[in-house]
mmCIF file of C-alpha atoms and ligand atoms in Angstrom:
data_model
loop_
_atom_site.group_PDB
_atom_site.id
_atom_site.type_symbol
_atom_site.label_atom_id
_atom_site.label_comp_id
_atom_site.label_asym_id
_atom_site.label_seq_id
_atom_site.Cartn_x
_atom_site.Cartn_y
_atom_site.Cartn_z
ATOM 1 C CA MET A 93 71.318 83.014 46.309
ATOM 2 C CA ARG A 94 72.814 85.425 48.725
ATOM 3 C CA ARG A 95 74.543 88.757 48.466
ATOM 4 C CA SER A 96 76.182 91.106 50.974
ATOM 5 C CA ALA A 97 74.680 94.214 52.559
ATOM 6 C CA ILE A 98 75.999 97.029 54.717
ATOM 7 C CA LEU A 99 74.613 96.471 58.231
ATOM 8 C CA GLY A 100 76.204 99.467 59.980
ATOM 9 C CA THR A 101 78.614 102.357 59.439
ATOM 10 C CA GLY A 102 80.818 104.651 61.525
ATOM 11 C CA PHE A 103 83.572 107.235 61.245
ATOM 12 C CA CYS A 104 86.168 109.106 63.245
ATOM 13 C CA VAL A 105 88.294 112.138 62.426
ATOM 14 C CA PRO A 106 90.981 113.691 64.648
ATOM 15 C CA ASP A 107 89.837 116.529 66.926
ATOM 16 C CA ARG A 108 92.596 118.826 65.594
ATOM 17 C CA VAL A 109 90.965 121.212 63.115
ATOM 18 C CA VAL A 110 93.296 122.824 60.561
ATOM 19 C CA THR A 111 91.721 125.777 58.771
ATOM 20 C CA ASN A 112 92.812 127.353 55.501
ATOM 21 C CA ASP A 113 94.013 130.354 57.503
ATOM 22 C CA ASP A 114 96.159 128.013 59.632
ATOM 23 C CA LEU A 115 97.810 126.767 56.405
ATOM 24 C CA ALA A 116 98.286 130.337 55.183
ATOM 25 C CA GLY A 117 100.452 130.815 58.271
ATOM 26 C CA LEU A 118 102.679 127.883 57.233
ATOM 27 C CA MET A 119 103.036 128.476 53.478
ATOM 28 C CA ASP A 120 102.272 130.987 50.779
ATOM 29 C CA THR A 121 98.573 130.263 50.235
ATOM 30 C CA SER A 122 95.199 131.789 51.099
ATOM 31 C CA ASP A 123 91.729 130.788 52.195
ATOM 32 C CA GLN A 124 90.407 132.144 48.888
ATOM 33 C CA TRP A 125 92.834 130.102 46.707
ATOM 34 C CA ILE A 126 92.077 126.882 48.572
ATOM 35 C CA ARG A 127 88.277 127.370 48.511
ATOM 36 C CA GLU A 128 88.224 128.320 44.827
ATOM 37 C CA ARG A 129 90.461 125.481 43.634
ATOM 38 C CA THR A 130 89.417 122.670 46.007
ATOM 39 C CA GLY A 131 86.255 123.667 47.924
ATOM 40 C CA ILE A 132 87.986 122.792 51.191
ATOM 41 C CA GLU A 133 87.330 125.057 54.199
ATOM 42 C CA GLU A 134 88.978 122.999 56.938
ATOM 43 C CA ARG A 135 90.381 119.515 57.503
ATOM 44 C CA ARG A 136 91.528 117.324 60.401
ATOM 45 C CA TRP A 137 95.138 116.336 61.101
ATOM 46 C CA VAL A 138 96.306 113.965 63.813
ATOM 47 C CA ARG A 139 98.265 115.131 66.826
ATOM 48 C CA GLU A 140 101.732 113.708 67.347
ATOM 49 C CA GLY A 141 101.486 110.170 68.748
ATOM 50 C CA GLN A 142 98.072 109.342 67.301
ATOM 51 C CA THR A 143 97.960 106.093 65.328
ATOM 52 C CA SER A 144 95.730 104.348 62.802
ATOM 53 C CA VAL A 145 93.989 102.565 65.674
ATOM 54 C CA ASP A 146 93.010 105.880 67.297
ATOM 55 C CA LEU A 147 90.932 106.619 64.201
ATOM 56 C CA ALA A 148 89.929 103.165 62.955
ATOM 57 C CA LEU A 149 88.843 101.687 66.298
ATOM 58 C CA PRO A 150 86.108 104.261 67.111
ATOM 59 C CA ALA A 151 84.906 104.078 63.489
ATOM 60 C CA ALA A 152 84.739 100.268 63.706
ATOM 61 C CA GLN A 153 82.997 100.345 67.107
ATOM 62 C CA GLN A 154 80.345 102.736 65.800
ATOM 63 C CA ALA A 155 79.776 100.540 62.738
ATOM 64 C CA LEU A 156 79.401 97.448 64.940
ATOM 65 C CA GLU A 157 76.991 99.248 67.260
ATOM 66 C CA ALA A 158 74.900 100.457 64.315
ATOM 67 C CA ALA A 159 74.802 96.854 63.044
ATOM 68 C CA GLY A 160 73.820 95.569 66.498
ATOM 69 C CA LEU A 161 76.913 93.342 66.614
ATOM 70 C CA LYS A 162 79.878 92.728 68.929
ATOM 71 C CA PRO A 163 83.527 92.508 67.807
ATOM 72 C CA THR A 164 83.406 88.742 68.400
ATOM 73 C CA ASP A 165 80.602 88.471 65.807
ATOM 74 C CA LEU A 166 83.089 89.438 63.070
ATOM 75 C CA ASP A 167 84.735 86.852 60.807
ATOM 76 C CA ALA A 168 87.262 89.097 59.011
ATOM 77 C CA ILE A 169 88.723 92.586 58.663
ATOM 78 C CA VAL A 170 89.497 94.227 55.319
ATOM 79 C CA PHE A 171 91.564 97.363 55.904
ATOM 80 C CA ALA A 172 92.140 99.863 53.087
ATOM 81 C CA THR A 173 94.936 102.384 53.586
ATOM 82 C CA SER A 174 97.732 103.983 51.589
ATOM 83 C CA SER A 175 99.365 105.431 54.715
ATOM 84 C CA PRO A 176 100.068 102.514 57.068
ATOM 85 C CA ASP A 177 101.586 103.113 60.496
ATOM 86 C CA HIS A 178 104.445 100.792 59.531
ATOM 87 C CA PHE A 179 105.908 99.307 56.364
ATOM 88 C CA CYS A 180 104.882 95.924 57.782
ATOM 89 C CA PRO A 181 102.676 94.502 59.200
ATOM 90 C CA GLY A 182 99.567 96.202 57.860
ATOM 91 C CA ASN A 183 97.138 98.410 59.788
ATOM 92 C CA GLY A 184 94.536 95.609 59.880
ATOM 93 C CA VAL A 185 96.785 93.748 62.315
ATOM 94 C CA TYR A 186 96.779 96.625 64.810
ATOM 95 C CA LEU A 187 93.018 97.018 64.519
ATOM 96 C CA GLN A 188 92.556 93.274 65.112
ATOM 97 C CA ARG A 189 94.679 93.564 68.275
ATOM 98 C CA ALA A 190 92.701 96.573 69.567
ATOM 99 C CA LEU A 191 89.241 95.286 68.668
ATOM 100 C CA GLY A 192 89.175 92.196 70.878
ATOM 101 C CA ALA A 193 87.623 90.149 68.104
ATOM 102 C CA GLY A 194 89.788 87.051 68.391
ATOM 103 C CA HIS A 195 92.307 85.749 65.867
ATOM 104 C CA LEU A 196 90.244 86.628 62.819
ATOM 105 C CA PRO A 197 91.918 87.273 59.444
ATOM 106 C CA ALA A 198 92.933 90.886 58.761
ATOM 107 C CA LEU A 199 93.790 91.842 55.192
ATOM 108 C CA ASP A 200 95.286 95.195 54.197
ATOM 109 C CA ILE A 201 94.363 96.580 50.788
ATOM 110 C CA ARG A 202 96.616 99.056 49.010
ATOM 111 C CA ALA A 203 94.355 100.695 46.485
ATOM 112 C CA GLN A 204 94.654 104.318 47.663
ATOM 113 C CA CYS A 205 91.575 106.485 46.991
ATOM 114 C CA PRO A 206 89.345 103.663 45.707
ATOM 115 C CA GLY A 207 90.634 101.424 48.533
ATOM 116 C CA PHE A 208 87.281 101.304 50.323
ATOM 117 C CA VAL A 209 85.444 100.356 47.100
ATOM 118 C CA TYR A 210 88.035 97.634 46.427
ATOM 119 C CA GLY A 211 87.615 96.523 50.058
ATOM 120 C CA LEU A 212 83.842 96.261 49.634
ATOM 121 C CA SER A 213 84.345 94.073 46.551
ATOM 122 C CA VAL A 214 86.630 91.667 48.454
ATOM 123 C CA ALA A 215 84.222 91.470 51.394
ATOM 124 C CA ASP A 216 81.276 91.009 49.015
ATOM 125 C CA ALA A 217 83.037 88.119 47.244
ATOM 126 C CA TRP A 218 83.907 86.446 50.571
ATOM 127 C CA ILE A 219 80.307 86.734 51.761
ATOM 128 C CA ARG A 220 78.753 85.558 48.471
ATOM 129 C CA SER A 221 81.078 82.544 48.359
ATOM 130 C CA GLY A 222 80.146 81.644 51.937
ATOM 131 C CA GLN A 223 83.751 81.868 53.151
ATOM 132 C CA TYR A 224 82.941 84.508 55.791
ATOM 133 C CA GLU A 225 79.690 85.906 57.163
ATOM 134 C CA ARG A 226 80.374 89.263 58.805
ATOM 135 C CA ILE A 227 83.207 91.473 57.640
ATOM 136 C CA LEU A 228 84.469 94.831 58.850
ATOM 137 C CA VAL A 229 85.675 97.031 55.973
ATOM 138 C CA VAL A 230 87.724 100.081 56.979
ATOM 139 C CA GLY A 231 89.165 103.012 55.034
ATOM 140 C CA GLN A 232 91.672 104.974 57.095
ATOM 141 C CA GLU A 233 94.503 107.406 56.425
ATOM 142 C CA ILE A 234 97.072 109.570 58.137
ATOM 143 C CA GLN A 235 98.259 111.735 55.240
ATOM 144 C CA SER A 236 99.326 114.787 57.259
ATOM 145 C CA THR A 237 102.656 113.272 58.354
ATOM 146 C CA GLY A 238 103.677 112.574 54.734
ATOM 147 C CA MET A 239 103.172 115.972 53.113
ATOM 148 C CA ASP A 240 105.516 118.825 52.325
ATOM 149 C CA ILE A 241 104.124 121.642 54.488
ATOM 150 C CA SER A 242 105.973 124.377 52.587
ATOM 151 C CA ASN A 243 105.551 126.338 49.338
ATOM 152 C CA ALA A 244 107.019 123.422 47.349
ATOM 153 C CA GLY A 245 104.208 121.102 48.485
ATOM 154 C CA ARG A 246 101.358 123.570 48.808
ATOM 155 C CA HIS A 247 99.355 122.137 45.871
ATOM 156 C CA ILE A 248 99.205 118.850 47.861
ATOM 157 C CA SER A 249 99.203 119.773 51.543
ATOM 158 C CA VAL A 250 96.104 121.970 51.257
ATOM 159 C CA ILE A 251 94.147 118.971 49.918
ATOM 160 C CA PHE A 252 94.965 115.826 51.896
ATOM 161 C CA ALA A 253 93.905 115.019 55.464
ATOM 162 C CA ASP A 254 93.360 112.316 58.074
ATOM 163 C CA GLY A 255 90.352 110.205 59.063
ATOM 164 C CA ALA A 256 88.705 106.806 59.158
ATOM 165 C CA GLY A 257 85.396 105.308 58.113
ATOM 166 C CA ALA A 258 84.069 101.793 58.549
ATOM 167 C CA ALA A 259 81.227 99.522 57.470
ATOM 168 C CA VAL A 260 80.126 96.109 58.693
ATOM 169 C CA LEU A 261 78.912 93.793 55.941
ATOM 170 C CA GLY A 262 76.842 90.673 56.355
ATOM 171 C CA PRO A 263 74.838 88.244 54.210
ATOM 172 C CA VAL A 264 71.265 88.889 53.058
ATOM 173 C CA ASP A 265 69.011 86.752 50.913
ATOM 174 C CA ALA A 266 68.925 88.011 47.319
ATOM 175 C CA SER A 267 65.109 88.168 47.554
ATOM 176 C CA GLU A 268 65.469 90.987 50.142
ATOM 177 C CA GLU A 269 66.243 93.450 47.310
ATOM 178 C CA ARG A 270 68.977 94.993 49.392
ATOM 179 C CA GLY A 271 72.739 94.936 49.275
ATOM 180 C CA LEU A 272 75.762 95.331 47.019
ATOM 181 C CA LEU A 273 74.668 94.858 43.404
ATOM 182 C CA SER A 274 77.640 95.507 41.109
ATOM 183 C CA PHE A 275 81.273 96.617 40.883
ATOM 184 C CA ASP A 276 83.494 98.166 38.237
ATOM 185 C CA LEU A 277 87.238 98.237 39.085
ATOM 186 C CA HIS A 278 90.264 99.396 37.044
ATOM 187 C CA THR A 279 93.973 100.289 37.134
ATOM 188 C CA ASP A 280 96.251 102.152 34.705
ATOM 189 C CA GLY A 281 99.848 101.771 35.871
ATOM 190 C CA ASP A 282 101.098 104.129 33.140
ATOM 191 C CA PHE A 283 100.327 106.863 35.647
ATOM 192 C CA ALA A 284 101.888 105.231 38.722
ATOM 193 C CA GLU A 285 104.190 108.228 39.252
ATOM 194 C CA SER A 286 101.477 110.897 38.831
ATOM 195 C CA LEU A 287 100.425 110.530 42.481
ATOM 196 C CA TRP A 288 102.877 108.552 44.572
ATOM 197 C CA VAL A 289 105.311 108.200 47.449
ATOM 198 C CA ASP A 290 108.705 107.092 46.069
ATOM 199 C CA ALA A 291 110.570 106.081 49.217
ATOM 200 C CA PRO A 292 111.238 104.185 51.375
ATOM 201 C CA GLY A 293 111.224 101.400 48.809
ATOM 202 C CA CYS A 294 112.586 97.858 48.792
ATOM 203 C CA MET A 295 114.192 98.479 45.385
ATOM 204 C CA TYR A 296 116.597 100.927 47.044
ATOM 205 C CA HIS A 297 119.791 99.855 48.856
ATOM 206 C CA PRO A 298 119.282 100.922 51.606
ATOM 207 C CA ARG A 299 115.525 101.396 51.464
ATOM 208 C CA ILE A 300 115.861 105.083 52.251
ATOM 209 C CA THR A 301 118.901 107.344 52.115
ATOM 210 C CA ALA A 302 119.716 110.705 53.638
ATOM 211 C CA SER A 303 119.663 112.294 50.178
ATOM 212 C CA GLN A 304 116.211 110.865 49.435
ATOM 213 C CA LEU A 305 114.991 112.376 52.682
ATOM 214 C CA GLU A 306 116.602 115.688 51.808
ATOM 215 C CA GLU A 307 114.905 115.638 48.378
ATOM 216 C CA GLY A 308 111.549 114.892 50.047
ATOM 217 C CA ARG A 309 111.078 111.639 48.159
ATOM 218 C CA HIS A 310 109.351 110.145 51.226
ATOM 219 C CA LEU A 311 106.575 112.736 50.823
ATOM 220 C CA LEU A 312 103.485 112.543 48.622
ATOM 221 C CA GLN A 313 104.140 113.807 45.068
ATOM 222 C CA MET A 314 101.323 114.767 42.701
ATOM 223 C CA ASP A 315 100.859 116.013 39.175
ATOM 224 C CA GLY A 316 97.592 117.821 39.930
ATOM 225 C CA ARG A 317 96.607 118.393 36.296
ATOM 226 C CA ASP A 318 97.091 114.738 35.319
ATOM 227 C CA VAL A 319 94.976 113.670 38.293
ATOM 228 C CA PHE A 320 92.238 116.198 37.551
ATOM 229 C CA ARG A 321 92.026 115.316 33.844
ATOM 230 C CA HIS A 322 91.732 111.575 34.427
ATOM 231 C CA ALA A 323 89.495 111.773 37.526
ATOM 232 C CA VAL A 324 86.761 113.758 35.758
ATOM 233 C CA THR A 325 86.490 111.167 32.971
ATOM 234 C CA ARG A 326 87.194 107.916 34.814
ATOM 235 C CA MET A 327 84.697 108.394 37.654
ATOM 236 C CA PRO A 328 81.622 109.062 35.454
ATOM 237 C CA GLU A 329 82.691 106.302 33.048
ATOM 238 C CA SER A 330 83.138 103.729 35.821
ATOM 239 C CA ALA A 331 80.060 104.758 37.806
ATOM 240 C CA THR A 332 77.937 104.477 34.656
ATOM 241 C CA ALA A 333 79.408 101.024 33.919
ATOM 242 C CA ALA A 334 78.470 99.856 37.433
ATOM 243 C CA VAL A 335 74.932 101.307 37.170
ATOM 244 C CA THR A 336 74.424 99.584 33.792
ATOM 245 C CA LYS A 337 75.828 96.303 35.122
ATOM 246 C CA ALA A 338 73.321 96.442 37.985
ATOM 247 C CA GLY A 339 70.521 96.809 35.417
ATOM 248 C CA TYR A 340 69.657 100.461 36.125
ATOM 249 C CA THR A 341 69.978 103.931 34.598
ATOM 250 C CA TRP A 342 70.936 107.205 36.306
ATOM 251 C CA ASP A 343 67.214 108.081 36.568
ATOM 252 C CA ASP A 344 66.930 105.266 39.141
ATOM 253 C CA VAL A 345 69.820 106.530 41.298
ATOM 254 C CA HIS A 346 68.940 108.342 44.533
ATOM 255 C CA LEU A 347 72.447 109.227 45.659
ATOM 256 C CA LEU A 348 75.996 109.348 44.300
ATOM 257 C CA ILE A 349 78.863 109.563 46.794
ATOM 258 C CA PRO A 350 81.950 110.472 44.787
ATOM 259 C CA HIS A 351 85.391 110.132 46.354
ATOM 260 C CA GLN A 352 86.083 113.507 47.945
ATOM 261 C CA ALA A 353 89.200 114.330 45.913
ATOM 262 C CA ASN A 354 88.382 117.945 45.264
ATOM 263 C CA LEU A 355 85.012 119.735 45.086
ATOM 264 C CA ARG A 356 85.803 120.895 41.522
ATOM 265 C CA ILE A 357 86.222 117.251 40.489
ATOM 266 C CA SER A 358 82.931 116.217 42.164
ATOM 267 C CA GLU A 359 81.143 119.109 40.426
ATOM 268 C CA ALA A 360 82.567 118.070 37.038
ATOM 269 C CA VAL A 361 81.477 114.455 37.654
ATOM 270 C CA GLN A 362 77.965 115.621 38.606
ATOM 271 C CA LYS A 363 77.755 117.802 35.494
ATOM 272 C CA SER A 364 78.941 115.098 33.140
ATOM 273 C CA LEU A 365 76.357 112.677 34.593
ATOM 274 C CA ASN A 366 73.636 115.325 34.477
ATOM 275 C CA LEU A 367 72.723 114.788 38.147
ATOM 276 C CA ARG A 368 70.763 117.165 40.386
ATOM 277 C CA ASP A 369 72.341 118.613 43.551
ATOM 278 C CA ASP A 370 70.157 116.382 45.748
ATOM 279 C CA GLN A 371 71.600 113.302 43.991
ATOM 280 C CA VAL A 372 75.226 114.020 44.981
ATOM 281 C CA TYR A 373 76.780 114.172 48.465
ATOM 282 C CA ASN A 374 79.923 116.203 49.218
ATOM 283 C CA ASN A 375 81.584 116.889 52.573
ATOM 284 C CA ILE A 376 85.137 117.763 51.472
ATOM 285 C CA MET A 377 84.555 121.308 52.771
ATOM 286 C CA ARG A 378 84.833 119.972 56.336
ATOM 287 C CA TYR A 379 87.319 117.101 56.055
ATOM 288 C CA GLY A 380 89.539 117.618 52.992
ATOM 289 C CA ASN A 381 90.616 114.579 50.991
ATOM 290 C CA THR A 382 91.084 111.639 53.363
ATOM 291 C CA THR A 383 91.902 109.193 50.510
ATOM 292 C CA ALA A 384 90.431 105.725 51.331
ATOM 293 C CA ALA A 385 88.360 107.222 54.165
ATOM 294 C CA THR A 386 86.321 109.788 52.207
ATOM 295 C CA ILE A 387 83.625 107.388 51.017
ATOM 296 C CA PRO A 388 82.946 105.564 54.320
ATOM 297 C CA ILE A 389 82.924 108.906 56.211
ATOM 298 C CA ALA A 390 80.360 110.307 53.755
ATOM 299 C CA LEU A 391 78.411 107.048 53.849
ATOM 300 C CA ASP A 392 78.046 107.232 57.627
ATOM 301 C CA GLU A 393 76.977 110.884 57.512
ATOM 302 C CA CYS A 394 74.318 110.056 54.889
ATOM 303 C CA ALA A 395 73.112 106.983 56.795
ATOM 304 C CA ARG A 396 72.784 108.816 60.121
ATOM 305 C CA SER A 397 71.281 112.042 58.756
ATOM 306 C CA GLY A 398 68.553 110.239 56.818
ATOM 307 C CA ARG A 399 69.958 111.393 53.475
ATOM 308 C CA LEU A 400 70.085 107.684 52.653
ATOM 309 C CA LYS A 401 66.897 105.695 53.198
ATOM 310 C CA ARG A 402 66.201 101.976 53.064
ATOM 311 C CA GLY A 403 65.530 101.016 49.439
ATOM 312 C CA ASP A 404 67.516 103.934 47.937
ATOM 313 C CA LEU A 405 69.844 103.148 45.038
ATOM 314 C CA LEU A 406 73.326 104.368 45.993
ATOM 315 C CA VAL A 407 76.420 104.690 43.797
ATOM 316 C CA LEU A 408 79.983 105.004 45.125
ATOM 317 C CA THR A 409 82.807 106.017 42.793
ATOM 318 C CA ALA A 410 86.479 106.788 43.418
ATOM 319 C CA PHE A 411 89.668 107.620 41.550
ATOM 320 C CA GLY A 412 93.229 108.061 42.744
ATOM 321 C CA SER A 413 96.855 107.039 42.901
ATOM 322 C CA GLY A 414 97.845 104.172 40.620
ATOM 323 C CA PHE A 415 95.909 105.347 38.736
ATOM 324 C CA MET A 416 93.247 103.119 40.257
ATOM 325 C CA TRP A 417 89.525 103.704 40.139
ATOM 326 C CA GLY A 418 86.287 101.889 40.768
ATOM 327 C CA SER A 419 82.578 102.079 41.510
ATOM 328 C CA CYS A 420 79.925 100.147 43.354
ATOM 329 C CA VAL A 421 76.113 100.134 43.215
ATOM 330 C CA ILE A 422 74.211 99.392 46.424
ATOM 331 C CA ARG A 423 70.515 98.989 47.194
ATOM 332 C CA TRP A 424 70.468 100.526 50.700
HETATM 333 N N1 COA B 224 98.129 128.241 47.238
HETATM 334 C C1 COA B 224 98.422 129.228 46.375
HETATM 335 N N2 COA B 224 98.951 129.008 45.157
HETATM 336 C C2 COA B 224 99.178 127.738 44.816
HETATM 337 C C3 COA B 224 98.891 126.651 45.665
HETATM 338 C C4 COA B 224 98.354 126.951 46.929
HETATM 339 N N3 COA B 224 98.037 125.988 47.812
HETATM 340 N N4 COA B 224 99.221 125.513 45.026
HETATM 341 C C5 COA B 224 99.691 125.841 43.826
HETATM 342 N N5 COA B 224 99.681 127.199 43.698
HETATM 343 C C6 COA B 224 100.112 127.993 42.563
HETATM 344 C C7 COA B 224 101.195 127.321 41.761
HETATM 345 O O1 COA B 224 102.467 127.532 42.320
HETATM 346 C C8 COA B 224 101.050 128.023 40.426
HETATM 347 O O2 COA B 224 101.659 129.271 40.497
HETATM 348 P P1 COA B 224 102.419 129.874 39.205
HETATM 349 O O3 COA B 224 101.350 130.021 38.164
HETATM 350 O O4 COA B 224 102.959 131.146 39.728
HETATM 351 O O5 COA B 224 103.454 128.859 38.831
HETATM 352 C C9 COA B 224 99.547 128.243 40.325
HETATM 353 O O6 COA B 224 99.029 128.154 41.670
HETATM 354 C C10 COA B 224 98.889 127.214 39.483
HETATM 355 O O7 COA B 224 99.413 125.938 39.875
HETATM 356 P P2 COA B 224 98.963 124.637 39.235
HETATM 357 O O8 COA B 224 99.558 123.467 39.990
HETATM 358 O O9 COA B 224 99.155 124.700 37.768
HETATM 359 O O10 COA B 224 97.434 124.766 39.617
HETATM 360 P P3 COA B 224 96.196 124.035 39.085
HETATM 361 O O11 COA B 224 95.330 125.009 38.423
HETATM 362 O O12 COA B 224 96.526 122.752 38.393
HETATM 363 O O13 COA B 224 95.523 123.642 40.499
HETATM 364 C C11 COA B 224 95.242 121.791 41.927
HETATM 365 C C12 COA B 224 96.210 122.822 41.394
HETATM 366 C C13 COA B 224 96.021 120.840 42.820
HETATM 367 C C14 COA B 224 94.177 122.496 42.745
HETATM 368 C C15 COA B 224 94.595 121.055 40.726
HETATM 369 O O14 COA B 224 95.589 120.588 39.839
HETATM 370 C C16 COA B 224 93.754 119.905 41.158
HETATM 371 O O15 COA B 224 92.719 120.097 41.747
HETATM 372 N N6 COA B 224 94.188 118.677 40.848
HETATM 373 C C17 COA B 224 93.550 117.479 41.323
HETATM 374 C C18 COA B 224 94.112 117.161 42.666
HETATM 375 C C19 COA B 224 93.342 116.117 43.409
HETATM 376 O O16 COA B 224 92.139 116.097 43.407
HETATM 377 N N7 COA B 224 94.051 115.231 44.041
HETATM 378 C C20 COA B 224 93.462 114.178 44.787
HETATM 379 C C21 COA B 224 93.322 112.991 43.943
HETATM 380 S S1 COA B 224 92.729 111.662 44.840
#
């Protein structure tokens, strides 16, 4: 019996720091409002001309180095993003081209905030089935180019940001007591329009019109209250389901990395699960909400800082657009 394990991690964020005071110069907001409502102090936005590869490639290279592997050791790429450089092909294709890993398969996953958790589940299934051995899973986003940077979009543009995180997965023997143990994945399409980008869309003739652009329908739209209400119940529910499925209780868990949606949401999740501060990792203060990238960025910080030690029981949980949500339990 074999399972998959994370062999190495990495992350990359743009060097352009955008502070709350910078945003207050662009719209009617304040450092105090943003900190109180979201916990965010600063975030990173790309500079004009930067692409998905500029973020995903360094993250992938770091993950490979940490795993002691070369790009040519990889068998597949699973790339989670909700903000691809182009409508088609997917971002995985551009990473494959930049990585120098040969003609390996590259699959894009559109699962928004839980995209990295969904990506881990696909890679885990491929490794368990024996189809592929070593898989690069990436979560990467450029949200800053798709937000309304004005008063009308201020409840969104203070939250979302850009970044990439990556993990290399490989097979381990089940007797090693290490690796990905369980998943819990869900979708509720009744809320598809609560956090979405309407256009361009193939249902429109043409796919985008001047009036759609004028109305800002190509920009991220969010019903913040709907998202908040569902996130604070779905994440604890799903994380608990994954912990139970793995055969554990919360007393066994060393670390929870919740999707960095909003610090208030993470705090509500922690409270509802009755977890201590040392059991939960948050870094949204420094990076904002980077959608599919929040979990792998946090994972790399925890792995490198020693916050996560070999043998620790780790839980990942995420909720976002779709609504889609999911959790994963890992023996580190
Ligand atoms: N700065 C200052 N004021 C702002 C603001 C900003 N950036 N954004 C919104 N406001 C104002 C609103 O215009 C409104 O003003 P009004 O009362 O005069 O109409 C007031 O603040 C309250 O707005 P509302 O949207 O009702 O705020 P809220 O209490 O729901 O908080 C969020 C807004 C976005 C912080 C909150 O809904 C939230 O955290 N939602 C979850 C979002 C999230 O995590 N998304 C990621 C999911 S992956």
